[in-house]
Amino acid sequence: MLGAKLYLAQRLTALLMAPFVVIHLAVMIYAVRGGLDAAEILGRTQGSLWWGSFYGLFVVAVSIHAAIGLRVIVFEYLKLSGVALEALMWFVGVVLLLLGMRAVFAVVG
Amino acid sequence: MTDSANSSNDTPSTRPMMEVTVFRGDDSAGSYQRFDVPREDNQTILDVVTWIQRHADPSLTYRFACRVGMCGSCAMMVNGKPRWTCRTHVKRVLIGNRIEIAPLRNLPVIKDLATDMTEFFEKWDRAEGKFHPTLTRNDDIVPVNPESAERQAASAGIECINCGVCYAACDTVEKNPAYLGPAALNRAWTLINDERDGGREVRLKAVSGDGGCHNCHSQQGCLSYCPNELNPTLSIAGLKRTTAVAALKGEI
């Protein structure tokens, strides 16, 4: 059900997400406590290659990680397997990627 | 336990008794049957089922061989936990005055307390739990350094006797019937670390498939219940690490 490649993909994306979450929360708290409002934050993120790459990579990592994680849960508890399970995993991954990228473009674009 | 071996001098009517509920049936149908069994000062769960078969119902089916914790054939669920019945003393597991005895979890039930271990042993094979020799009987014996890290890792898991307790304790086996299970994967890990073995690549592939080591959630049920105090979770973590490196290198 979960082979070496999917396992590796989930662990590597977890390795990426751990520092990303810390950076995201730290910067958010710093910005808000510093008195920046939404417009001022957007002014700093829009057009920024750095924030675009940061959140773009974050969204890719989340999409892969969550899709594989849900695959395991759905297999073990809902007994879905075979093509249906593969299709669900890809569907979840692609939907998360699209929604996430839409948010990234809204903040950076 | 024979009658002459009973340490109690009480007559049958005054002996202290305990309530034992035993699973009767098979996979298609079954229920728990109550027996009142005399309590003894020193008495194992295996003594209890033997007493039931000899004195209450000769049709009760169970499996045992050595009676001393070496063969691994008498494991059952005792009050919901997998145990060697020959090494489990009644006084350690009695709840109130009751004991519930059932066949090992996660295995098909043949009858009553006897499970079909076929799949358990087939998974041992599927995990390439067999030794792949690199020498013949005509070669000299190659010395193995007992202090090497690999040999220490192999020796840590080598005392498994295939009792199936870890397999019955594993929630991943319950949820994912294809999962090879802690015993087979522990065996694979001991062979991966055996410098005399030549089956590393085929074994790494075998434990990386659909039911392979990556399905383990590290819940450590195997570690909690292994009567030999082995740590299959640690062995499986070793397999995950080794297969991940092999996958990154494109070896599997």
CSV table of C-alpha atoms in Angstrom, one decimal:
chain,number,residue,atom,x,y,z
A,1,MET,CA,0.0,0.0,0.0
A,2,LEU,CA,2.8,2.4,0.9
A,3,GLY,CA,6.0,1.6,-0.9
A,4,ALA,CA,9.5,3.1,-0.4
A,5,LYS,CA,9.0,5.9,-2.9
A,6,LEU,CA,5.8,7.3,-1.4
A,7,TYR,CA,7.3,6.8,2.1
A,8,LEU,CA,10.3,8.8,1.1
A,9,ALA,CA,8.2,11.5,-0.6
A,10,GLN,CA,6.2,11.9,2.6
A,11,ARG,CA,9.3,12.1,4.8
A,12,LEU,CA,11.2,14.5,2.6
A,13,THR,CA,8.2,16.8,2.4
A,14,ALA,CA,7.9,16.6,6.2
A,15,LEU,CA,11.5,17.7,6.4
A,16,LEU,CA,10.7,20.7,4.3
A,17,MET,CA,7.5,21.6,6.1
A,18,ALA,CA,9.0,21.6,9.6
A,19,PRO,CA,11.2,24.7,9.1
A,20,PHE,CA,8.6,26.3,6.7
A,21,VAL,CA,5.9,26.2,9.4
A,22,VAL,CA,8.3,27.8,12.0
A,23,ILE,CA,9.4,30.5,9.6
A,24,HIS,CA,5.7,31.2,8.6
A,25,LEU,CA,4.5,31.5,12.2
A,26,ALA,CA,7.5,33.5,13.3
A,27,VAL,CA,7.2,36.0,10.5
A,28,MET,CA,3.5,36.3,10.9
A,29,ILE,CA,3.7,37.0,14.6
A,30,TYR,CA,6.6,39.4,14.0
A,31,ALA,CA,4.7,41.3,11.3
A,32,VAL,CA,1.5,41.6,13.2
A,33,ARG,CA,3.1,42.6,16.5
A,34,GLY,CA,5.1,45.1,14.5
A,35,GLY,CA,1.9,46.8,13.7
A,36,LEU,CA,1.7,45.9,10.0
A,37,ASP,CA,-1.8,45.7,8.5
A,38,ALA,CA,-2.9,43.5,5.6
A,39,ALA,CA,-2.3,46.1,3.0
A,40,GLU,CA,1.2,46.7,4.2
A,41,ILE,CA,2.0,43.0,4.4
A,42,LEU,CA,0.7,42.5,0.8
A,43,GLY,CA,2.8,45.4,-0.2
A,44,ARG,CA,5.9,43.5,0.9
A,45,THR,CA,4.9,40.1,-0.5
A,46,GLN,CA,3.6,41.2,-3.9
A,47,GLY,CA,6.2,40.8,-6.6
A,48,SER,CA,8.6,39.1,-4.2
A,49,LEU,CA,10.4,36.1,-5.7
A,50,TRP,CA,11.5,35.0,-2.2
A,51,TRP,CA,8.0,34.8,-0.7
A,52,GLY,CA,6.6,33.3,-4.0
A,53,SER,CA,9.2,30.6,-3.9
A,54,PHE,CA,8.8,30.1,-0.1
A,55,TYR,CA,5.0,29.6,-0.2
A,56,GLY,CA,5.0,27.9,-3.6
A,57,LEU,CA,7.4,25.2,-2.3
A,58,PHE,CA,5.4,25.1,0.9
A,59,VAL,CA,2.2,24.4,-1.0
A,60,VAL,CA,3.9,21.7,-3.1
A,61,ALA,CA,5.2,20.0,0.0
A,62,VAL,CA,1.8,20.2,1.8
A,63,SER,CA,0.0,18.8,-1.3
A,64,ILE,CA,2.3,15.8,-1.6
A,65,HIS,CA,2.5,15.1,2.2
A,66,ALA,CA,-1.3,15.4,2.8
A,67,ALA,CA,-2.3,13.3,-0.2
A,68,ILE,CA,0.0,10.4,0.9
A,69,GLY,CA,-1.2,10.7,4.5
A,70,LEU,CA,-4.8,10.7,3.5
A,71,ARG,CA,-4.1,7.7,1.2
A,72,VAL,CA,-3.0,5.7,4.2
A,73,ILE,CA,-5.9,6.7,6.4
A,74,VAL,CA,-8.5,6.0,3.7
A,75,PHE,CA,-7.0,2.6,2.9
A,76,GLU,CA,-6.8,1.5,6.6
A,77,TYR,CA,-10.2,2.9,7.7
A,78,LEU,CA,-12.4,3.0,4.6
A,79,LYS,CA,-10.8,0.0,2.9
A,80,LEU,CA,-10.5,1.8,-0.4
A,81,SER,CA,-7.8,0.2,-2.6
A,82,GLY,CA,-6.5,-0.2,-6.1
A,83,VAL,CA,-7.2,2.4,-8.8
A,84,ALA,CA,-9.8,4.1,-6.6
A,85,LEU,CA,-7.2,4.7,-3.9
A,86,GLU,CA,-4.6,6.0,-6.5
A,87,ALA,CA,-7.2,8.3,-8.0
A,88,LEU,CA,-8.2,9.7,-4.6
A,89,MET,CA,-4.6,10.4,-3.7
A,90,TRP,CA,-3.9,12.2,-6.9
A,91,PHE,CA,-7.2,14.1,-6.7
A,92,VAL,CA,-6.5,15.3,-3.2
A,93,GLY,CA,-3.0,16.3,-4.2
A,94,VAL,CA,-4.0,18.2,-7.3
A,95,VAL,CA,-6.9,20.0,-5.5
A,96,LEU,CA,-4.6,21.1,-2.6
A,97,LEU,CA,-2.0,22.2,-5.1
A,98,LEU,CA,-4.5,24.3,-7.1
A,99,LEU,CA,-6.1,25.9,-4.0
A,100,GLY,CA,-2.7,26.5,-2.5
A,101,MET,CA,-1.2,28.0,-5.6
A,102,ARG,CA,-4.3,30.3,-6.0
A,103,ALA,CA,-3.6,31.6,-2.5
A,104,VAL,CA,0.1,32.0,-3.3
A,105,PHE,CA,-0.7,34.0,-6.4
A,106,ALA,CA,-3.2,36.1,-4.5
A,107,VAL,CA,-0.4,37.1,-2.0
A,108,VAL,CA,2.5,37.3,-4.3
A,109,GLY,CA,1.1,38.0,-7.8
B,1,MET,CA,-1.3,-30.1,34.9
B,2,THR,CA,-2.3,-33.4,36.2
B,3,ASP,CA,-4.6,-34.1,39.2
B,4,SER,CA,-1.7,-35.5,41.2
B,5,ALA,CA,0.2,-32.3,40.5
B,6,ASN,CA,-2.4,-30.1,42.3
B,7,SER,CA,-0.8,-28.5,45.2
B,8,SER,CA,-4.1,-27.8,46.9
B,9,ASN,CA,-5.4,-30.2,49.5
B,10,ASP,CA,-8.9,-28.8,49.4
B,11,THR,CA,-11.6,-31.2,48.3
B,12,PRO,CA,-13.1,-30.2,44.9
B,13,SER,CA,-16.2,-28.7,46.6
B,14,THR,CA,-14.2,-26.3,48.8
B,15,ARG,CA,-11.4,-25.4,46.4
B,16,PRO,CA,-11.4,-21.7,45.4
B,17,MET,CA,-12.7,-21.5,41.8
B,18,MET,CA,-12.3,-18.8,39.1
B,19,GLU,CA,-14.5,-17.9,36.2
B,20,VAL,CA,-12.8,-18.6,32.8
B,21,THR,CA,-14.5,-17.6,29.6
B,22,VAL,CA,-13.1,-19.3,26.5
B,23,PHE,CA,-13.7,-18.6,22.8
B,24,ARG,CA,-15.4,-21.6,21.2
B,25,GLY,CA,-15.9,-21.8,17.4
B,26,ASP,CA,-14.1,-20.7,14.3
B,27,ASP,CA,-14.0,-17.8,11.8
B,28,SER,CA,-17.6,-18.5,10.6
B,29,ALA,CA,-19.2,-18.5,14.0
B,30,GLY,CA,-18.2,-18.5,17.6
B,31,SER,CA,-19.0,-17.4,21.2
B,32,TYR,CA,-17.6,-17.4,24.6
B,33,GLN,CA,-18.2,-20.3,26.9
B,34,ARG,CA,-17.9,-20.1,30.7
B,35,PHE,CA,-16.0,-22.7,32.8
B,36,ASP,CA,-15.4,-22.7,36.5
B,37,VAL,CA,-11.9,-23.8,37.0
B,38,PRO,CA,-10.1,-24.6,40.4
B,39,ARG,CA,-7.5,-22.1,41.3
B,40,GLU,CA,-4.0,-23.3,42.3
B,41,ASP,CA,-1.1,-21.5,44.0
B,42,ASN,CA,1.1,-21.9,40.9
B,43,GLN,CA,-0.9,-22.1,37.7
B,44,THR,CA,-0.4,-20.9,34.2
B,45,ILE,CA,-3.0,-20.1,31.6
B,46,LEU,CA,-1.9,-23.2,29.7
B,47,ASP,CA,-2.6,-25.2,32.9
B,48,VAL,CA,-6.1,-23.7,32.9
B,49,VAL,CA,-7.0,-24.6,29.3
B,50,THR,CA,-5.5,-28.1,29.9
B,51,TRP,CA,-7.7,-28.5,33.0
B,52,ILE,CA,-10.7,-27.5,30.9
B,53,GLN,CA,-9.9,-30.0,28.2
B,54,ARG,CA,-9.2,-32.8,30.7
B,55,HIS,CA,-12.0,-32.2,33.2
B,56,ALA,CA,-14.7,-30.1,31.6
B,57,ASP,CA,-14.8,-30.4,27.8
B,58,PRO,CA,-12.5,-32.7,25.9
B,59,SER,CA,-13.5,-31.1,22.6
B,60,LEU,CA,-11.6,-27.8,23.5
B,61,THR,CA,-8.9,-27.3,20.9
B,62,TYR,CA,-5.7,-25.5,21.5
B,63,ARG,CA,-2.0,-25.7,20.6
B,64,PHE,CA,1.1,-26.2,22.7
B,65,ALA,CA,4.3,-28.1,22.7
B,66,CYS,CA,7.2,-27.3,25.0
B,67,ARG,CA,5.4,-25.7,27.9
B,68,VAL,CA,8.6,-23.7,28.8
B,69,GLY,CA,8.5,-20.6,26.5
B,70,MET,CA,10.8,-22.0,23.8
B,71,CYS,CA,8.6,-23.3,21.0
B,72,GLY,CA,6.3,-20.4,20.5
B,73,SER,CA,3.2,-22.4,19.8
B,74,CYS,CA,0.9,-21.7,22.8
B,75,ALA,CA,0.3,-18.0,22.3
B,76,MET,CA,-3.3,-16.8,22.9
B,77,MET,CA,-5.2,-13.6,23.8
B,78,VAL,CA,-5.5,-13.5,27.6
B,79,ASN,CA,-7.8,-10.8,28.8
B,80,GLY,CA,-7.4,-9.1,25.4
B,81,LYS,CA,-3.6,-9.2,25.4
B,82,PRO,CA,-1.4,-11.6,23.4
B,83,ARG,CA,0.7,-13.8,25.6
B,84,TRP,CA,2.6,-17.0,25.9
B,85,THR,CA,0.1,-19.0,27.9
B,86,CYS,CA,2.8,-21.4,29.2
B,87,ARG,CA,4.7,-18.5,30.8
B,88,THR,CA,1.7,-16.5,32.0
B,89,HIS,CA,0.8,-17.1,35.6
B,90,VAL,CA,-2.9,-16.9,36.5
B,91,LYS,CA,-2.3,-14.7,39.5
B,92,ARG,CA,-0.6,-12.1,37.3
B,93,VAL,CA,-3.5,-11.6,34.9
B,94,LEU,CA,-6.6,-12.4,37.0
B,95,ILE,CA,-9.1,-9.5,36.9
B,96,GLY,CA,-11.4,-9.9,39.9
B,97,ASN,CA,-11.9,-13.6,39.7
B,98,ARG,CA,-12.2,-13.8,35.9
B,99,ILE,CA,-10.0,-14.6,32.9
B,100,GLU,CA,-11.0,-14.4,29.2
B,101,ILE,CA,-9.0,-16.6,26.8
B,102,ALA,CA,-9.3,-16.2,23.0
B,103,PRO,CA,-7.3,-17.2,19.9
B,104,LEU,CA,-4.5,-15.0,18.7
B,105,ARG,CA,-5.8,-11.8,17.0
B,106,ASN,CA,-5.2,-11.1,13.3
B,107,LEU,CA,-5.1,-14.8,12.4
B,108,PRO,CA,-7.8,-17.1,11.0
B,109,VAL,CA,-9.2,-19.3,13.7
B,110,ILE,CA,-9.2,-23.0,12.9
B,111,LYS,CA,-11.1,-24.0,16.0
B,112,ASP,CA,-11.5,-22.6,19.5
B,113,LEU,CA,-8.0,-21.4,20.5
B,114,ALA,CA,-6.0,-22.8,17.6
B,115,THR,CA,-5.2,-20.3,14.8
B,116,ASP,CA,-4.0,-20.9,11.3
B,117,MET,CA,-0.4,-19.6,11.2
B,118,THR,CA,0.1,-20.3,7.5
B,119,GLU,CA,-0.1,-16.6,6.5
B,120,PHE,CA,2.2,-15.6,9.3
B,121,PHE,CA,4.9,-18.0,8.1
B,122,GLU,CA,4.3,-17.2,4.4
B,123,LYS,CA,4.9,-13.5,5.2
B,124,TRP,CA,8.2,-14.6,6.7
B,125,ASP,CA,9.1,-16.0,3.3
B,126,ARG,CA,7.7,-13.0,1.5
B,127,ALA,CA,10.0,-10.7,3.5
B,128,GLU,CA,12.9,-12.9,2.3
B,129,GLY,CA,13.4,-14.1,5.9
B,130,LYS,CA,15.6,-16.9,4.6
B,131,PHE,CA,19.4,-16.9,4.6
B,132,HIS,CA,21.0,-16.4,1.2
B,133,PRO,CA,24.4,-18.2,1.5
B,134,THR,CA,27.5,-16.8,-0.2
B,135,LEU,CA,29.8,-19.7,0.5
B,136,THR,CA,29.6,-23.5,0.1
B,137,ARG,CA,30.4,-26.2,2.6
B,138,ASN,CA,33.8,-26.5,1.0
B,139,ASP,CA,34.8,-22.9,1.9
B,140,ASP,CA,36.5,-22.0,5.1
B,141,ILE,CA,34.4,-20.5,7.8
B,142,VAL,CA,34.7,-16.8,7.8
B,143,PRO,CA,35.1,-15.3,11.3
B,144,VAL,CA,32.3,-12.9,12.3
B,145,ASN,CA,33.3,-10.1,14.7
B,146,PRO,CA,30.6,-10.2,17.5
B,147,GLU,CA,31.5,-6.6,18.4
B,148,SER,CA,30.7,-5.1,14.9
B,149,ALA,CA,27.7,-2.7,14.7
B,150,GLU,CA,26.0,-4.9,12.1
B,151,ARG,CA,26.4,-8.1,14.2
B,152,GLN,CA,25.1,-6.3,17.3
B,153,ALA,CA,22.0,-5.1,15.3
B,154,ALA,CA,21.5,-8.7,14.0
B,155,SER,CA,22.0,-10.2,17.5
B,156,ALA,CA,19.5,-7.8,19.0
B,157,GLY,CA,16.6,-9.4,17.0
B,158,ILE,CA,17.8,-12.9,16.6
B,159,GLU,CA,15.9,-14.5,19.5
B,160,CYS,CA,12.5,-14.5,17.8
B,161,ILE,CA,10.8,-17.8,18.1
B,162,ASN,CA,7.8,-17.1,15.8
B,163,CYS,CA,5.1,-17.2,18.5
B,164,GLY,CA,3.0,-14.6,16.7
B,165,VAL,CA,2.5,-12.4,19.8
B,166,CYS,CA,3.8,-9.3,18.0
B,167,TYR,CA,1.6,-10.1,14.9
B,168,ALA,CA,-1.4,-10.3,17.1
B,169,ALA,CA,-0.5,-7.1,18.9
B,170,CYS,CA,0.0,-5.1,15.7
B,171,ASP,CA,-2.8,-2.7,14.8
B,172,THR,CA,-1.3,-2.2,11.3
B,173,VAL,CA,-1.7,-5.9,10.6
B,174,GLU,CA,-5.3,-5.5,11.7
B,175,LYS,CA,-5.9,-2.6,9.3
B,176,ASN,CA,-3.7,-3.8,6.4
B,177,PRO,CA,-3.8,-7.6,5.9
B,178,ALA,CA,-1.0,-7.4,3.3
B,179,TYR,CA,1.4,-5.9,5.9
B,180,LEU,CA,4.2,-8.4,6.5
B,181,GLY,CA,4.2,-7.8,10.2
B,182,PRO,CA,6.8,-7.2,13.0
B,183,ALA,CA,8.2,-10.8,13.1
B,184,ALA,CA,8.9,-11.2,9.4
B,185,LEU,CA,10.4,-7.6,9.2
B,186,ASN,CA,12.5,-8.1,12.3
B,187,ARG,CA,13.8,-11.3,10.7
B,188,ALA,CA,14.6,-9.4,7.5
B,189,TRP,CA,16.5,-6.8,9.5
B,190,THR,CA,18.7,-9.4,11.2
B,191,LEU,CA,19.6,-10.9,7.8
B,192,ILE,CA,20.3,-7.4,6.3
B,193,ASN,CA,22.9,-7.1,9.1
B,194,ASP,CA,24.3,-10.6,8.6
B,195,GLU,CA,27.6,-10.1,6.8
B,196,ARG,CA,27.5,-13.8,5.6
B,197,ASP,CA,24.2,-13.2,3.8
B,198,GLY,CA,24.1,-12.4,0.0
B,199,GLY,CA,20.4,-11.5,-0.4
B,200,ARG,CA,20.5,-7.8,0.6
B,201,GLU,CA,19.1,-6.3,-2.6
B,202,VAL,CA,16.3,-8.8,-3.1
B,203,ARG,CA,15.4,-8.5,0.6
B,204,LEU,CA,15.3,-4.7,0.5
B,205,LYS,CA,12.9,-4.9,-2.5
B,206,ALA,CA,10.8,-7.5,-0.6
B,207,VAL,CA,10.4,-5.3,2.4
B,208,SER,CA,9.6,-2.2,0.2
B,209,GLY,CA,6.5,-3.5,-1.5
B,210,ASP,CA,2.8,-3.0,-0.8
B,211,GLY,CA,2.9,-4.7,2.6
B,212,GLY,CA,6.4,-3.7,3.5
B,213,CYS,CA,8.1,-1.9,6.3
B,214,HIS,CA,6.9,1.6,5.3
B,215,ASN,CA,3.4,0.7,6.4
B,216,CYS,CA,4.5,0.5,10.1
B,217,HIS,CA,3.1,3.4,12.2
B,218,SER,CA,5.6,2.8,15.0
B,219,GLN,CA,2.9,2.3,17.5
B,220,GLN,CA,5.2,-0.2,19.2
B,221,GLY,CA,2.6,-2.8,20.1
B,222,CYS,CA,5.1,-5.5,19.1
B,223,LEU,CA,7.7,-4.0,21.5
B,224,SER,CA,5.1,-3.8,24.3
B,225,TYR,CA,4.1,-7.5,24.1
B,226,CYS,CA,7.1,-9.4,22.8
B,227,PRO,CA,7.7,-12.1,25.5
B,228,ASN,CA,11.4,-12.2,24.5
B,229,GLU,CA,11.6,-8.4,25.0
B,230,LEU,CA,12.8,-7.9,21.4
B,231,ASN,CA,12.2,-4.5,19.7
B,232,PRO,CA,10.7,-5.2,16.2
B,233,THR,CA,9.8,-1.5,15.9
B,234,LEU,CA,13.5,-0.6,16.1
B,235,SER,CA,14.3,-3.3,13.4
B,236,ILE,CA,11.5,-1.9,11.2
B,237,ALA,CA,12.9,1.6,11.7
B,238,GLY,CA,16.3,0.2,10.5
B,239,LEU,CA,14.7,-1.2,7.4
B,240,LYS,CA,12.9,2.1,6.7
B,241,ARG,CA,16.2,3.9,6.9
B,242,THR,CA,18.1,1.4,4.8
B,243,THR,CA,15.4,1.2,2.1
B,244,ALA,CA,15.1,5.0,2.0
B,245,VAL,CA,18.8,5.3,1.3
B,246,ALA,CA,18.7,2.5,-1.2
B,247,ALA,CA,15.7,4.2,-3.0
B,248,LEU,CA,17.6,7.5,-3.1
B,249,LYS,CA,20.6,5.7,-4.7
B,250,GLY,CA,18.2,4.0,-7.2
B,251,GLU,CA,19.2,0.5,-5.9
B,252,ILE,CA,15.6,-0.6,-5.3
